CSV table of C-alpha atoms in Angstrom, one decimal:
chain,number,residue,atom,x,y,z
A,1,MET,CA,104.6,217.8,121.4
A,2,LYS,CA,106.3,221.3,122.4
A,3,SER,CA,106.2,225.4,122.3
A,4,ASN,CA,108.6,226.5,120.0
A,5,GLY,CA,111.6,228.4,122.4
A,6,GLN,CA,112.7,230.4,119.9
A,7,ASN,CA,108.8,232.0,119.3
A,8,PRO,CA,109.3,236.5,119.4
A,9,LEU,CA,105.8,236.6,119.8
A,10,PRO,CA,103.9,238.0,122.8
A,11,ARG,CA,101.2,236.5,125.1
A,12,ARG,CA,98.5,237.9,126.6
A,13,HIS,CA,98.2,237.2,130.8
A,14,SER,CA,95.8,234.7,131.6
A,15,VAL,CA,94.8,232.4,134.6
A,16,GLY,CA,96.1,228.8,133.7
A,17,VAL,CA,93.6,225.4,134.0
A,18,LYS,CA,93.9,222.6,134.5
A,19,ILE,CA,92.2,220.2,132.2
A,20,GLY,CA,92.7,216.3,132.5
A,21,ALA,CA,96.8,216.3,132.4
A,22,VAL,CA,96.3,219.1,129.5
A,23,GLN,CA,97.8,222.8,130.9
A,24,VAL,CA,95.4,225.8,129.5
A,25,GLY,CA,96.5,229.1,129.6
A,26,GLY,CA,98.9,230.6,132.4
A,27,GLY,CA,101.7,230.0,130.1
A,28,ALA,CA,101.0,228.0,128.6
A,29,PRO,CA,101.2,226.3,124.7
A,30,VAL,CA,98.3,227.0,122.9
A,31,VAL,CA,95.9,224.1,122.9
A,32,VAL,CA,93.9,222.2,120.6
A,33,GLN,CA,91.0,221.7,120.6
A,34,SER,CA,88.1,219.8,118.2
A,35,MET,CA,84.3,217.8,118.5
A,36,THR,CA,83.0,214.3,117.3
A,37,ASN,CA,80.2,215.1,115.2
A,38,THR,CA,79.0,211.7,115.6
A,39,ASP,CA,75.6,210.3,118.0
A,40,THR,CA,77.1,210.4,121.8
A,41,ALA,CA,74.5,206.6,122.6
A,42,ASP,CA,77.2,205.1,120.7
A,43,ALA,CA,80.3,204.3,122.3
A,44,ALA,CA,81.7,202.0,120.2
A,45,GLY,CA,81.8,205.2,117.2
A,46,THR,CA,82.4,207.9,118.8
A,47,ALA,CA,85.5,206.3,121.2
A,48,ALA,CA,86.2,205.6,117.4
A,49,GLN,CA,86.2,209.3,116.5
A,50,ILE,CA,87.6,210.4,119.8
A,51,GLN,CA,90.6,207.6,118.8
A,52,GLN,CA,91.2,209.3,115.1
A,53,LEU,CA,90.9,213.3,116.1
A,54,ALA,CA,93.7,212.4,119.1
A,55,ALA,CA,95.5,210.3,117.3
A,56,ALA,CA,95.8,213.6,115.1
A,57,GLY,CA,97.0,215.1,117.9
A,58,SER,CA,93.7,217.1,118.9
A,59,GLU,CA,94.9,217.6,122.6
A,60,LEU,CA,90.9,217.7,123.6
A,61,VAL,CA,88.4,216.6,122.2
A,62,ARG,CA,84.6,217.3,122.8
A,63,ILE,CA,81.4,215.4,122.4
A,64,THR,CA,77.4,216.0,122.4
A,65,VAL,CA,75.4,215.3,125.9
A,66,ASN,CA,72.2,216.0,125.0
A,67,THR,CA,69.9,213.1,125.9
A,68,GLU,CA,69.8,210.2,128.7
A,69,GLU,CA,70.9,207.9,126.1
A,70,ALA,CA,74.1,209.8,125.0
A,71,ALA,CA,74.7,210.8,129.3
A,72,ALA,CA,74.8,206.9,130.1
A,73,GLN,CA,77.3,206.9,127.5
A,74,VAL,CA,80.1,208.9,128.8
A,75,ALA,CA,81.8,207.0,131.4
A,76,PRO,CA,82.1,203.7,128.8
A,77,ILE,CA,83.6,206.0,126.4
A,78,ARG,CA,85.8,206.4,128.5
A,79,ASP,CA,87.2,203.4,129.3
A,80,ILE,CA,87.1,202.2,125.9
A,81,LEU,CA,89.8,205.0,125.0
A,82,ALA,CA,91.0,204.2,128.3
A,83,ALA,CA,91.4,200.0,127.6
A,84,LYS,CA,92.8,201.5,123.8
A,85,GLY,CA,95.7,203.4,125.3
A,86,CYS,CA,94.1,207.1,124.2
A,87,ARG,CA,93.9,210.0,127.1
A,88,VAL,CA,92.7,212.7,125.8
A,89,PRO,CA,90.8,214.4,127.9
A,90,ILE,CA,86.7,215.0,127.1
A,91,ILE,CA,84.7,217.7,127.0
A,92,GLY,CA,81.2,217.2,127.8
A,93,ASP,CA,78.8,220.0,125.1
A,94,PHE,CA,75.7,220.9,126.8
A,95,HIS,CA,72.8,223.0,125.6
A,96,TYR,CA,69.0,222.8,127.2
A,97,ASN,CA,68.9,220.2,129.7
A,98,GLY,CA,72.6,219.9,131.2
A,99,HIS,CA,71.3,220.6,134.8
A,100,LEU,CA,69.3,217.5,134.9
A,101,LEU,CA,71.6,215.2,132.8
A,102,LEU,CA,74.7,215.9,135.4
A,103,THR,CA,72.5,215.4,137.8
A,104,LYS,CA,70.6,212.5,136.7
A,105,TYR,CA,73.9,210.2,135.8
A,106,PRO,CA,77.2,211.3,138.1
A,107,HIS,CA,79.5,208.8,136.6
A,108,CYS,CA,78.7,210.7,132.7
A,109,ALA,CA,79.9,214.3,135.5
A,110,GLU,CA,82.9,212.8,137.0
A,111,ALA,CA,84.4,211.2,133.7
A,112,LEU,CA,84.4,214.1,131.6
A,113,ALA,CA,86.9,216.0,132.1
A,114,LYS,CA,85.9,219.7,131.6
A,115,TYR,CA,82.2,220.9,131.0
A,116,ARG,CA,81.4,223.5,128.3
A,117,ILE,CA,77.8,225.7,129.1
A,118,ASN,CA,75.8,227.8,127.0
A,119,PRO,CA,74.5,230.9,129.7
A,120,GLY,CA,72.3,231.4,126.2
A,121,ASN,CA,70.7,228.5,127.1
A,122,VAL,CA,71.3,227.1,130.3
A,123,GLY,CA,67.5,228.3,131.5
A,124,PHE,CA,65.6,231.4,130.6
A,125,GLY,CA,63.2,233.4,132.8
A,126,ARG,CA,63.6,233.0,136.3
A,127,LYS,CA,64.8,229.1,136.1
A,128,LYS,CA,68.0,230.4,134.2
A,129,ASP,CA,69.8,231.0,137.6
A,130,SER,CA,68.8,227.8,139.3
A,131,GLN,CA,70.2,226.4,135.9
A,132,PHE,CA,72.5,227.7,135.8
A,133,SER,CA,73.7,227.1,139.6
A,134,THR,CA,73.7,222.9,139.0
A,135,MET,CA,75.7,223.1,136.6
A,136,ILE,CA,78.7,225.2,138.4
A,137,GLU,CA,77.9,223.0,141.4
A,138,LYS,CA,77.9,219.8,139.5
A,139,ALA,CA,81.2,221.1,138.5
A,140,ILE,CA,82.4,221.6,141.8
A,141,GLU,CA,81.8,218.7,142.8
A,142,TYR,CA,84.0,217.0,140.7
A,143,ALA,CA,86.2,219.5,140.4
A,144,LYS,CA,85.9,220.2,136.5
A,145,PRO,CA,86.8,223.2,135.5
A,146,VAL,CA,83.8,225.0,132.9
A,147,ARG,CA,83.8,226.9,129.6
A,148,ILE,CA,81.8,229.6,129.9
A,149,GLY,CA,80.4,229.9,125.4
A,150,VAL,CA,78.8,232.5,124.2
A,151,ASN,CA,77.9,232.3,120.3
A,152,TRP,CA,75.9,235.4,118.8
A,153,GLY,CA,73.4,233.0,117.3
A,154,SER,CA,72.5,231.4,121.2
A,155,LEU,CA,72.9,235.0,123.1
A,156,ASP,CA,70.8,235.5,126.0
A,157,GLN,CA,67.6,237.3,124.9
A,158,ASP,CA,66.9,238.2,127.7
A,159,LEU,CA,70.6,240.1,128.3
A,160,ALA,CA,70.5,241.2,125.0
A,161,THR,CA,67.1,242.8,125.0
A,162,HIS,CA,67.8,244.4,127.8
A,163,MET,CA,70.8,246.2,126.3
A,164,MET,CA,69.1,247.3,123.0
A,165,ASP,CA,66.8,248.9,125.0
A,166,GLU,CA,68.7,250.8,127.3
A,167,ASN,CA,70.8,251.3,124.0
A,168,ALA,CA,68.2,252.8,122.6
A,169,LYS,CA,67.8,256.0,125.3
A,170,ARG,CA,70.7,257.2,125.5
A,171,SER,CA,71.6,260.7,123.5
A,172,GLU,CA,74.1,259.2,120.7
A,173,PRO,CA,72.5,255.0,120.3
A,174,LEU,CA,75.0,253.0,119.3
A,175,SER,CA,74.5,250.8,116.5
A,176,ALA,CA,72.8,247.2,116.5
A,177,ASP,CA,76.3,244.8,115.8
A,178,ALA,CA,78.2,247.8,119.0
A,179,VAL,CA,75.2,246.4,121.4
A,180,MET,CA,75.9,242.7,120.1
A,181,GLN,CA,79.3,242.8,120.8
A,182,GLU,CA,79.6,244.2,124.5
A,183,ALA,CA,76.0,241.9,125.2
A,184,LEU,CA,78.4,239.0,124.5
A,185,ILE,CA,80.0,239.9,126.3
A,186,VAL,CA,78.7,240.5,129.7
A,187,SER,CA,77.1,237.6,129.5
A,188,ALA,CA,80.5,236.0,129.3
A,189,LEU,CA,82.1,238.1,131.7
A,190,GLN,CA,78.3,238.1,134.4
A,191,SER,CA,78.8,234.9,134.6
A,192,ALA,CA,81.9,233.5,135.5
A,193,ALA,CA,81.1,236.4,138.5
A,194,ARG,CA,78.6,234.3,138.7
A,195,ALA,CA,80.3,231.0,138.6
A,196,GLU,CA,83.5,232.9,141.1
A,197,GLU,CA,79.7,233.3,143.5
A,198,LEU,CA,78.9,230.1,143.5
A,199,GLY,CA,82.2,228.5,144.4
A,200,LEU,CA,83.8,227.8,141.3
A,201,CYS,CA,87.5,228.8,141.3
A,202,ARG,CA,89.3,231.8,138.6
A,203,ASP,CA,91.1,229.3,137.5
A,204,ARG,CA,88.4,226.6,136.8
A,205,ILE,CA,86.8,229.1,134.9
A,206,ILE,CA,87.9,229.3,130.2
A,207,LEU,CA,85.6,232.2,128.4
A,208,SER,CA,84.7,232.0,124.2
A,209,CYS,CA,82.0,234.7,123.4
A,210,LYS,CA,81.9,233.2,119.0
A,211,VAL,CA,80.4,234.4,116.0
A,212,SER,CA,80.9,233.5,112.6
A,213,GLY,CA,82.4,236.6,110.9
A,214,VAL,CA,86.4,237.1,110.9
A,215,GLN,CA,86.0,241.2,111.2
A,216,LYS,CA,83.1,240.5,114.3
A,217,LEU,CA,85.0,237.9,115.8
A,218,ILE,CA,88.4,239.8,116.6
A,219,ALA,CA,86.9,243.0,117.6
A,220,VAL,CA,84.9,241.0,120.2
A,221,TYR,CA,88.1,238.6,121.5
A,222,ARG,CA,90.1,242.2,121.0
A,223,ASP,CA,87.6,244.0,123.6
A,224,LEU,CA,87.5,240.4,125.7
A,225,ALA,CA,91.1,240.4,126.9
A,226,ALA,CA,91.5,243.9,128.0
A,227,ARG,CA,88.4,243.2,130.3
A,228,CYS,CA,89.3,239.7,131.8
A,229,ASP,CA,93.1,238.0,132.6
A,230,TYR,CA,90.5,234.3,131.9
A,231,ALA,CA,91.9,231.5,129.7
A,232,LEU,CA,90.5,231.8,126.7
A,233,HIS,CA,88.6,229.7,123.8
A,234,LEU,CA,89.8,231.3,120.1
A,235,GLY,CA,87.5,229.5,117.3
A,236,LEU,CA,84.7,231.2,114.5
A,237,THR,CA,81.3,229.6,115.3
A,238,GLU,CA,80.9,228.3,112.3
A,239,ALA,CA,83.8,229.1,110.4
A,240,GLY,CA,82.8,226.8,106.4
A,241,MET,CA,83.8,224.2,104.3
A,242,GLY,CA,86.6,223.9,102.2
A,243,SER,CA,89.4,226.6,102.0
A,244,LYS,CA,86.8,229.0,102.5
A,245,GLY,CA,86.6,227.4,106.3
A,246,ILE,CA,90.5,227.5,105.8
A,247,VAL,CA,91.5,230.8,105.1
A,248,ALA,CA,88.6,232.5,107.4
A,249,SER,CA,90.1,230.6,110.4
A,250,THR,CA,93.4,231.1,109.3
A,251,ALA,CA,92.3,235.0,108.9
A,252,ALA,CA,90.5,235.3,112.4
A,253,LEU,CA,93.0,233.2,114.8
A,254,GLY,CA,96.5,234.6,112.9
A,255,VAL,CA,95.7,238.0,113.2
A,256,LEU,CA,94.4,237.7,117.9
A,257,LEU,CA,96.9,234.8,117.9
A,258,GLN,CA,100.0,237.6,116.6
A,259,GLU,CA,98.7,239.3,119.7
A,260,GLY,CA,98.6,236.6,122.0
A,261,ILE,CA,95.7,236.5,122.9
A,262,GLY,CA,94.3,232.7,122.7
A,263,ASP,CA,94.9,229.7,125.3
A,264,THR,CA,93.6,227.2,123.5
A,265,ILE,CA,91.9,227.5,119.3
A,266,ARG,CA,89.0,224.9,117.2
A,267,ILE,CA,88.6,225.1,113.8
A,268,SER,CA,84.9,224.4,113.1
A,269,LEU,CA,85.2,223.4,109.5
A,270,THR,CA,83.1,221.7,107.5
A,271,PRO,CA,83.8,218.2,106.4
A,272,ASP,CA,83.4,217.3,103.4
A,273,PRO,CA,80.1,214.0,103.2
A,274,GLY,CA,81.8,211.0,104.6
A,275,GLY,CA,85.0,213.2,104.8
A,276,ASP,CA,87.9,212.8,107.7
A,277,ARG,CA,86.9,214.7,110.7
A,278,SER,CA,91.0,215.2,111.4
A,279,ARG,CA,90.5,217.6,108.8
A,280,GLU,CA,90.4,220.6,111.3
A,281,VAL,CA,93.3,219.0,113.2
A,282,ILE,CA,95.9,219.4,111.3
A,283,VAL,CA,94.9,223.2,109.8
A,284,ALA,CA,94.9,224.0,113.9
A,285,GLN,CA,97.6,222.6,113.8
A,286,GLU,CA,99.3,223.8,111.2
A,287,ILE,CA,98.0,227.8,112.3
A,288,LEU,CA,99.9,227.6,115.4
A,289,GLN,CA,103.0,225.5,113.8
A,290,THR,CA,103.9,228.6,110.2
A,291,MET,CA,103.0,231.1,112.7
A,292,GLY,CA,106.1,229.5,115.3
A,293,LEU,CA,103.7,229.1,118.0
A,294,ARG,CA,104.1,225.4,118.2
A,295,SER,CA,105.3,222.2,116.6
A,296,PHE,CA,104.2,219.6,115.8
A,297,THR,CA,105.3,217.6,112.7
A,298,PRO,CA,107.9,218.0,110.2
A,299,LEU,CA,106.0,220.4,107.3
A,300,VAL,CA,107.9,220.4,103.4
A,301,THR,CA,108.3,223.4,102.2
A,302,ALA,CA,107.4,222.9,98.9
A,303,CYS,CA,107.2,224.3,95.9
A,304,PRO,CA,104.1,226.3,94.0
A,305,GLY,CA,105.2,224.8,90.2
A,306,CYS,CA,105.5,226.7,86.7
A,307,GLY,CA,106.2,226.4,83.9
A,308,ARG,CA,109.5,224.9,84.8
A,309,THR,CA,108.4,222.8,86.2
A,310,THR,CA,105.6,220.3,83.9
A,311,SER,CA,105.9,217.3,85.6
A,312,THR,CA,104.1,216.2,88.5
A,313,VAL,CA,106.8,214.7,90.3
A,314,PHE,CA,107.4,217.2,92.5
A,315,GLN,CA,104.0,217.4,93.8
A,316,GLU,CA,103.8,213.7,93.6
A,317,LEU,CA,107.1,214.0,96.6
A,318,ALA,CA,106.0,216.2,98.8
A,319,ASN,CA,103.1,214.8,99.5
A,320,ASN,CA,104.4,211.2,99.6
A,321,ILE,CA,107.4,213.5,101.9
A,322,GLN,CA,104.4,214.8,103.9
A,323,ALA,CA,101.9,212.1,104.9
A,324,TYR,CA,105.0,209.5,105.5
A,325,VAL,CA,106.7,212.5,108.1
A,326,ARG,CA,102.7,213.2,109.4
A,327,SER,CA,102.4,208.5,109.9
A,328,GLN,CA,105.4,208.7,110.7
A,329,MET,CA,105.3,211.3,114.2
A,330,PRO,CA,103.5,209.4,116.5
A,331,ILE,CA,105.9,207.2,116.5
A,332,TRP,CA,109.1,210.0,116.3
A,333,HIS,CA,107.5,212.2,119.5
A,334,ASP,CA,107.6,209.1,121.0
A,335,GLN,CA,111.7,207.7,120.5
A,336,TYR,CA,113.1,210.9,119.2
A,337,GLN,CA,113.0,214.8,121.0
A,338,GLY,CA,112.5,217.7,119.3
A,339,VAL,CA,111.6,216.0,115.7
A,340,GLU,CA,108.8,217.9,115.1
A,341,GLU,CA,110.9,220.5,114.0
A,342,MET,CA,112.7,219.5,111.4
A,343,THR,CA,112.7,220.9,108.8
A,344,LEU,CA,111.8,219.1,104.6
A,345,ALA,CA,112.3,221.0,101.5
A,346,VAL,CA,110.6,219.5,98.4
A,347,MET,CA,111.5,221.5,95.5
A,348,GLY,CA,111.0,221.5,91.3
A,349,CYS,CA,113.3,222.9,89.2
A,350,VAL,CA,116.6,224.7,89.7
A,351,VAL,CA,115.4,228.4,90.2
A,352,ASN,CA,115.1,228.5,93.7
A,353,GLY,CA,115.2,224.5,94.4
A,354,PRO,CA,119.3,224.4,95.8
A,355,GLY,CA,118.5,227.3,98.0
A,356,GLU,CA,115.6,226.0,98.9
A,357,SER,CA,117.0,222.8,99.8
A,358,LYS,CA,119.9,224.0,101.6
A,359,HIS,CA,117.7,226.0,104.2
A,360,ALA,CA,115.9,222.7,105.2
A,361,ASP,CA,117.4,220.3,107.8
A,362,ILE,CA,117.1,217.8,104.6
A,363,GLY,CA,115.8,219.0,100.9
A,364,ILE,CA,115.6,217.4,97.5
A,365,SER,CA,115.5,219.5,94.4
A,366,LEU,CA,113.9,218.0,91.6
A,367,PRO,CA,114.0,218.3,87.3
A,368,GLY,CA,112.3,220.8,86.2
A,369,THR,CA,111.1,220.3,82.6
A,370,GLY,CA,114.7,220.2,80.1
A,371,GLU,CA,116.7,219.2,83.2
A,372,VAL,CA,119.2,216.8,83.7
A,373,PRO,CA,117.9,213.9,85.2
A,374,SER,CA,119.0,214.4,89.1
A,375,ALA,CA,117.7,215.4,92.0
A,376,PRO,CA,121.0,216.7,94.7
A,377,VAL,CA,119.7,216.1,98.4
A,378,PHE,CA,121.1,218.4,100.4
A,379,VAL,CA,121.9,217.6,104.7
A,380,ASP,CA,122.1,220.3,106.7
A,381,GLY,CA,122.7,222.5,103.8
A,382,LYS,CA,125.1,219.9,102.1
A,383,LYS,CA,125.0,218.5,99.3
A,384,VAL,CA,125.2,214.6,100.0
A,385,THR,CA,124.4,212.7,97.4
A,386,THR,CA,122.1,212.9,94.1
A,387,LEU,CA,119.0,210.5,93.4
A,388,ARG,CA,117.8,208.8,89.5
A,389,GLY,CA,115.3,206.6,88.7
A,390,ASP,CA,111.8,205.3,89.8
A,391,ASN,CA,112.8,204.9,93.9
A,392,ILE,CA,113.7,208.8,94.4
A,393,ALA,CA,110.6,209.1,97.1
A,394,ALA,CA,111.9,205.0,98.4
A,395,GLU,CA,115.6,206.6,99.1
A,396,PHE,CA,114.9,209.9,100.1
A,397,ARG,CA,112.2,208.5,102.6
A,398,LYS,CA,115.2,206.6,103.5
A,399,ILE,CA,117.8,210.0,103.7
A,400,VAL,CA,114.9,211.0,106.2
A,401,ASP,CA,114.4,208.4,108.8
A,402,GLU,CA,118.3,207.7,109.0
A,403,TYR,CA,118.9,211.9,109.9
A,404,VAL,CA,115.8,211.6,112.5
A,405,GLU,CA,118.3,208.5,114.2
A,406,LYS,CA,121.0,210.5,114.1
A,407,LYS,CA,120.4,213.6,114.7
A,408,TYR,CA,117.6,213.5,117.9
A,409,GLU,CA,117.8,212.2,121.1
A,410,ARG,CA,116.2,209.4,122.1
A,411,ARG,CA,113.6,210.2,124.8
């Protein structure tokens, strides 16, 4: 999967960080991350979900490491994945007791590709610095990068209280929201500075300052990006369910990515009960691809339908083809160079159908209501055939396969 070489968007300069074999920041393409929702103590179940997320295209996968039982299974999870040929970097998410788990379970500390530390709950009072220091020292010992991830909902209360008190003394106090926004940024930057004081190299630090509101997230990251050159991880703390979560994530991340801000992204969708966790990966990919930042898989352009297209044929074919190219992409990616940039169009009537089909690498214009029951197919802007009958989907897939084989160089 590669960056779109024609991408016109600016990119903020950030220090590059290596996470396993994945490069984050330093001019590298924006990386897609996801997170499991399994009990990490269930090694088989967690490994299966990591493999599912990786197969969907997640380039980094975070897991919860919250108990001794979970920490004890991290290395076995890595080994299960390696035996299946899945080497996606695994990130350990620590809260409250990370200093203990990383110390007691060295195999866990070694197996993880990165640690995520939340400065708001790494420790409290006098224990905070020592427990934070322990985690940073373990990162140094095992040569692991760290994401210092500050969250609005678990902000360092001592810092927030201190800054609120200082604000109250001002002749013109800032709003509570403005102080909290500043506290998020200060917490991240102070923690990063402390990590560097302890000896963690700058090229092993990633920052995030997550909130749930779209406008707040944009404001926080604009400010944070202006004040540091650390690699930045983007995402709403909780995006929500279904279309709301997708829209909120797209609205927030689209603005920031357009401004060149962000080196990794995660779409924190609430899945439907028993739903597919990999949906968040697909949404992240589609945000990056529709913005022209990355190419992951051929995307299908399809018309929305209207009174001219009362048949569901074009909708069914569009779904069929999109599912087909996604299922084929792992195979194609290993065999052919550049196939992820192929464009497809499945259109529903004569109004825009032929024109849109000509603009795609491969396009088909299906008959609308009352039109002649035939479907012209265009390849590289030229009509090559007309499909008819009940086997259009299979015939169109065959045309796509033949195009891939002829058009793209083998690896």
